[in-house]
mmCIF file with all atom_site columns, C-alpha atoms in Angstrom:
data_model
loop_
_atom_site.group_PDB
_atom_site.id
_atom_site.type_symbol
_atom_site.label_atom_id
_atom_site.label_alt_id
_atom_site.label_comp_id
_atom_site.label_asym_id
_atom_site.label_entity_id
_atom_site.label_seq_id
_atom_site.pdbx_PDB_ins_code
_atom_site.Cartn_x
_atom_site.Cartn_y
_atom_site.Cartn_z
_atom_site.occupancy
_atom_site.B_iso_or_equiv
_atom_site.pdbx_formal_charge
_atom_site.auth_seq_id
_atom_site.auth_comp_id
_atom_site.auth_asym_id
_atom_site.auth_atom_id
_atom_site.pdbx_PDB_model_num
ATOM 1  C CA . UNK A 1 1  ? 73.650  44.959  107.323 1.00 49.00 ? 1  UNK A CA 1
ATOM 2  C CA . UNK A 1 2  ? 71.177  47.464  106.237 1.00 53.00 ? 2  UNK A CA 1
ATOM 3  C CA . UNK A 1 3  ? 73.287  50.234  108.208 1.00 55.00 ? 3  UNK A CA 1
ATOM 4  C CA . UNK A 1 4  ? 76.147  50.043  105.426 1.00 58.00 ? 4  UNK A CA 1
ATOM 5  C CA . UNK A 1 5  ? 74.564  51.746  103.225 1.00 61.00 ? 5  UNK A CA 1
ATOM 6  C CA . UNK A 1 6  ? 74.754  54.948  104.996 1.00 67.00 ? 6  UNK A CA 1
ATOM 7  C CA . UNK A 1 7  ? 78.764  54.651  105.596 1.00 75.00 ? 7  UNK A CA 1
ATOM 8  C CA . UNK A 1 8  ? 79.717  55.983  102.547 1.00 79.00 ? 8  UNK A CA 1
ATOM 9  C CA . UNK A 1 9  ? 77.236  59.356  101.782 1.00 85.00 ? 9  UNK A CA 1
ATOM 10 C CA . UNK A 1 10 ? 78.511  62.166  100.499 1.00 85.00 ? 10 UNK A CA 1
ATOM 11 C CA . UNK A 1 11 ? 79.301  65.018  102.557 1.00 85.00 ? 11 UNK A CA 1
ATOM 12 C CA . UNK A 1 12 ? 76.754  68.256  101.904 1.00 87.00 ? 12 UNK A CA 1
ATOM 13 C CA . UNK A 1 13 ? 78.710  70.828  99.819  1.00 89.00 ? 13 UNK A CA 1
ATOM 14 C CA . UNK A 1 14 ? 80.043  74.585  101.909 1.00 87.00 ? 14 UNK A CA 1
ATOM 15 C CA . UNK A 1 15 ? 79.294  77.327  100.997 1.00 87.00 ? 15 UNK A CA 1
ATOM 16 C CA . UNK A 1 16 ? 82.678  79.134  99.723  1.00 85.00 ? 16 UNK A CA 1
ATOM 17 C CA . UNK A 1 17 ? 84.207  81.753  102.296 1.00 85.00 ? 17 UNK A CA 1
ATOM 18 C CA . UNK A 1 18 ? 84.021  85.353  101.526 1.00 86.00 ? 18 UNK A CA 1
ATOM 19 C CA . UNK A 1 19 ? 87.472  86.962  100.627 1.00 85.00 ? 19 UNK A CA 1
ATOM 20 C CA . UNK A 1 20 ? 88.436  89.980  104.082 1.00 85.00 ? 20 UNK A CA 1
ATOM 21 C CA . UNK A 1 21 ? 89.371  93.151  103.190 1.00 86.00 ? 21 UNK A CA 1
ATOM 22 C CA . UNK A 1 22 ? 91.902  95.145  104.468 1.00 86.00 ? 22 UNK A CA 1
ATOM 23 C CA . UNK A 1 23 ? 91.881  99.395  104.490 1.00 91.00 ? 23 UNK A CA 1
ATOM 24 C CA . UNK A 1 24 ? 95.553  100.388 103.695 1.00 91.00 ? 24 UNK A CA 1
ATOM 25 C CA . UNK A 1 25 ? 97.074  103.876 103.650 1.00 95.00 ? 25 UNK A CA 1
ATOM 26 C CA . UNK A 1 26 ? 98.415  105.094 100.638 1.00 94.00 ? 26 UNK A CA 1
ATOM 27 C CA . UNK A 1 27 ? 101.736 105.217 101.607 1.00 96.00 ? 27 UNK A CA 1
ATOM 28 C CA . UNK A 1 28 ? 101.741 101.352 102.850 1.00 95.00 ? 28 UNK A CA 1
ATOM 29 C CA . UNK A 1 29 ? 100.199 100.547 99.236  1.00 95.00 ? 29 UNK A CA 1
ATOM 30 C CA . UNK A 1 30 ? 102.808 102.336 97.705  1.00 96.00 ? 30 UNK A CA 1
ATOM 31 C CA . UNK A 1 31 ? 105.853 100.334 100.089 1.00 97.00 ? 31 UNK A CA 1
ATOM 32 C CA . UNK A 1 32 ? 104.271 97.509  98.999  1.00 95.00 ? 32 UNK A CA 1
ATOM 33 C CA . UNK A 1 33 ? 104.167 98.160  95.401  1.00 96.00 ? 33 UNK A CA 1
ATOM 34 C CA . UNK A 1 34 ? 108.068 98.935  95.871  1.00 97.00 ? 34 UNK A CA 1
ATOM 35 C CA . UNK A 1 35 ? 108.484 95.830  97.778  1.00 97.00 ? 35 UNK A CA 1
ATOM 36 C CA . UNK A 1 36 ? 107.123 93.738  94.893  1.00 97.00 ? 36 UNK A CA 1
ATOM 37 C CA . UNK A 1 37 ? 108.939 95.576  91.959  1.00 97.00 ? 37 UNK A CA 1
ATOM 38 C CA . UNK A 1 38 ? 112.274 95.507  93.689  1.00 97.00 ? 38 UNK A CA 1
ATOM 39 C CA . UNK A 1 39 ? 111.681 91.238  94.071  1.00 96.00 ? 39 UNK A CA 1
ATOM 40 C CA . UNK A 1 40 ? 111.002 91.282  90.392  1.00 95.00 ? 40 UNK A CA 1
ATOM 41 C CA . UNK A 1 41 ? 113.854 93.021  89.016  1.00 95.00 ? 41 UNK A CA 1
ATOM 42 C CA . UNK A 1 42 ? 115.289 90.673  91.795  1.00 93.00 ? 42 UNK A CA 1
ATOM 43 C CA . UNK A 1 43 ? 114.060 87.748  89.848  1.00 91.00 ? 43 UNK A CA 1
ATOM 44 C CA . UNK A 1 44 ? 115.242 88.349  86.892  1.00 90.00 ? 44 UNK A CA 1
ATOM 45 C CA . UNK A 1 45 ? 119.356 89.492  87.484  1.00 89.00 ? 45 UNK A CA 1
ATOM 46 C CA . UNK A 1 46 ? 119.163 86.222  89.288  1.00 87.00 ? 46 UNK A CA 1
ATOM 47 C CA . UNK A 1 47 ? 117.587 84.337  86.282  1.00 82.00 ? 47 UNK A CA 1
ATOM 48 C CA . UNK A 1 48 ? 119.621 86.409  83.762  1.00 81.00 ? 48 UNK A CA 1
ATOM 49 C CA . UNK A 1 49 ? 122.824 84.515  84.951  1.00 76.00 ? 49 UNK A CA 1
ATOM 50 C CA . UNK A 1 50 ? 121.350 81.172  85.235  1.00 75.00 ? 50 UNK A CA 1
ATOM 51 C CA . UNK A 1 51 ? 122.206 78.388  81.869  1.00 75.00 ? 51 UNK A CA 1
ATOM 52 C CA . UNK A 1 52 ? 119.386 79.000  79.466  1.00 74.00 ? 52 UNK A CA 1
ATOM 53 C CA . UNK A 1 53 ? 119.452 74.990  78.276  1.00 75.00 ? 53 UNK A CA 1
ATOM 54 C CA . UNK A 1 54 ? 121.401 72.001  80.058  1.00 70.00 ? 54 UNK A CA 1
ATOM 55 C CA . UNK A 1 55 ? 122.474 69.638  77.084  1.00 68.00 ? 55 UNK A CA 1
ATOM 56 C CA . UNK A 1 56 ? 121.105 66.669  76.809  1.00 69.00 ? 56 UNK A CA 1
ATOM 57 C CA . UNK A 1 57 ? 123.090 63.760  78.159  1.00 67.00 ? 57 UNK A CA 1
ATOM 58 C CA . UNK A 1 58 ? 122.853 60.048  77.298  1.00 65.00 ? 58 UNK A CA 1
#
């Protein structure tokens, strides 16, 4: 029974990954800064027409 005491070690901590980076043309950052403007204004005509507050109901 002297083995048990080994089951339950903690595992050794990683080392955190390092983040990629990706080269992008100007024009594909600008697309993409489109792309994420038009999903906002998106966003909020669809949440502009939603109920603000549901009353409360017993």
């Amino acid at each position: 029974m002297s083995e048990s005491d080994n089951t339950f070690k903690r595992a050794p901590k990683r080392k955190p990954l390092k983040g990629k980076s990706v080269a992008v043309s100007p024009e594909m950052r600008q697309a993409y800064a489109d792309l994420i403007k038009q999903h906002e204004t998106k966003q909020e005509t669809y949440g502009r027409h939603l109920p603000q507050e549901e009353p409360r109901r017993r």
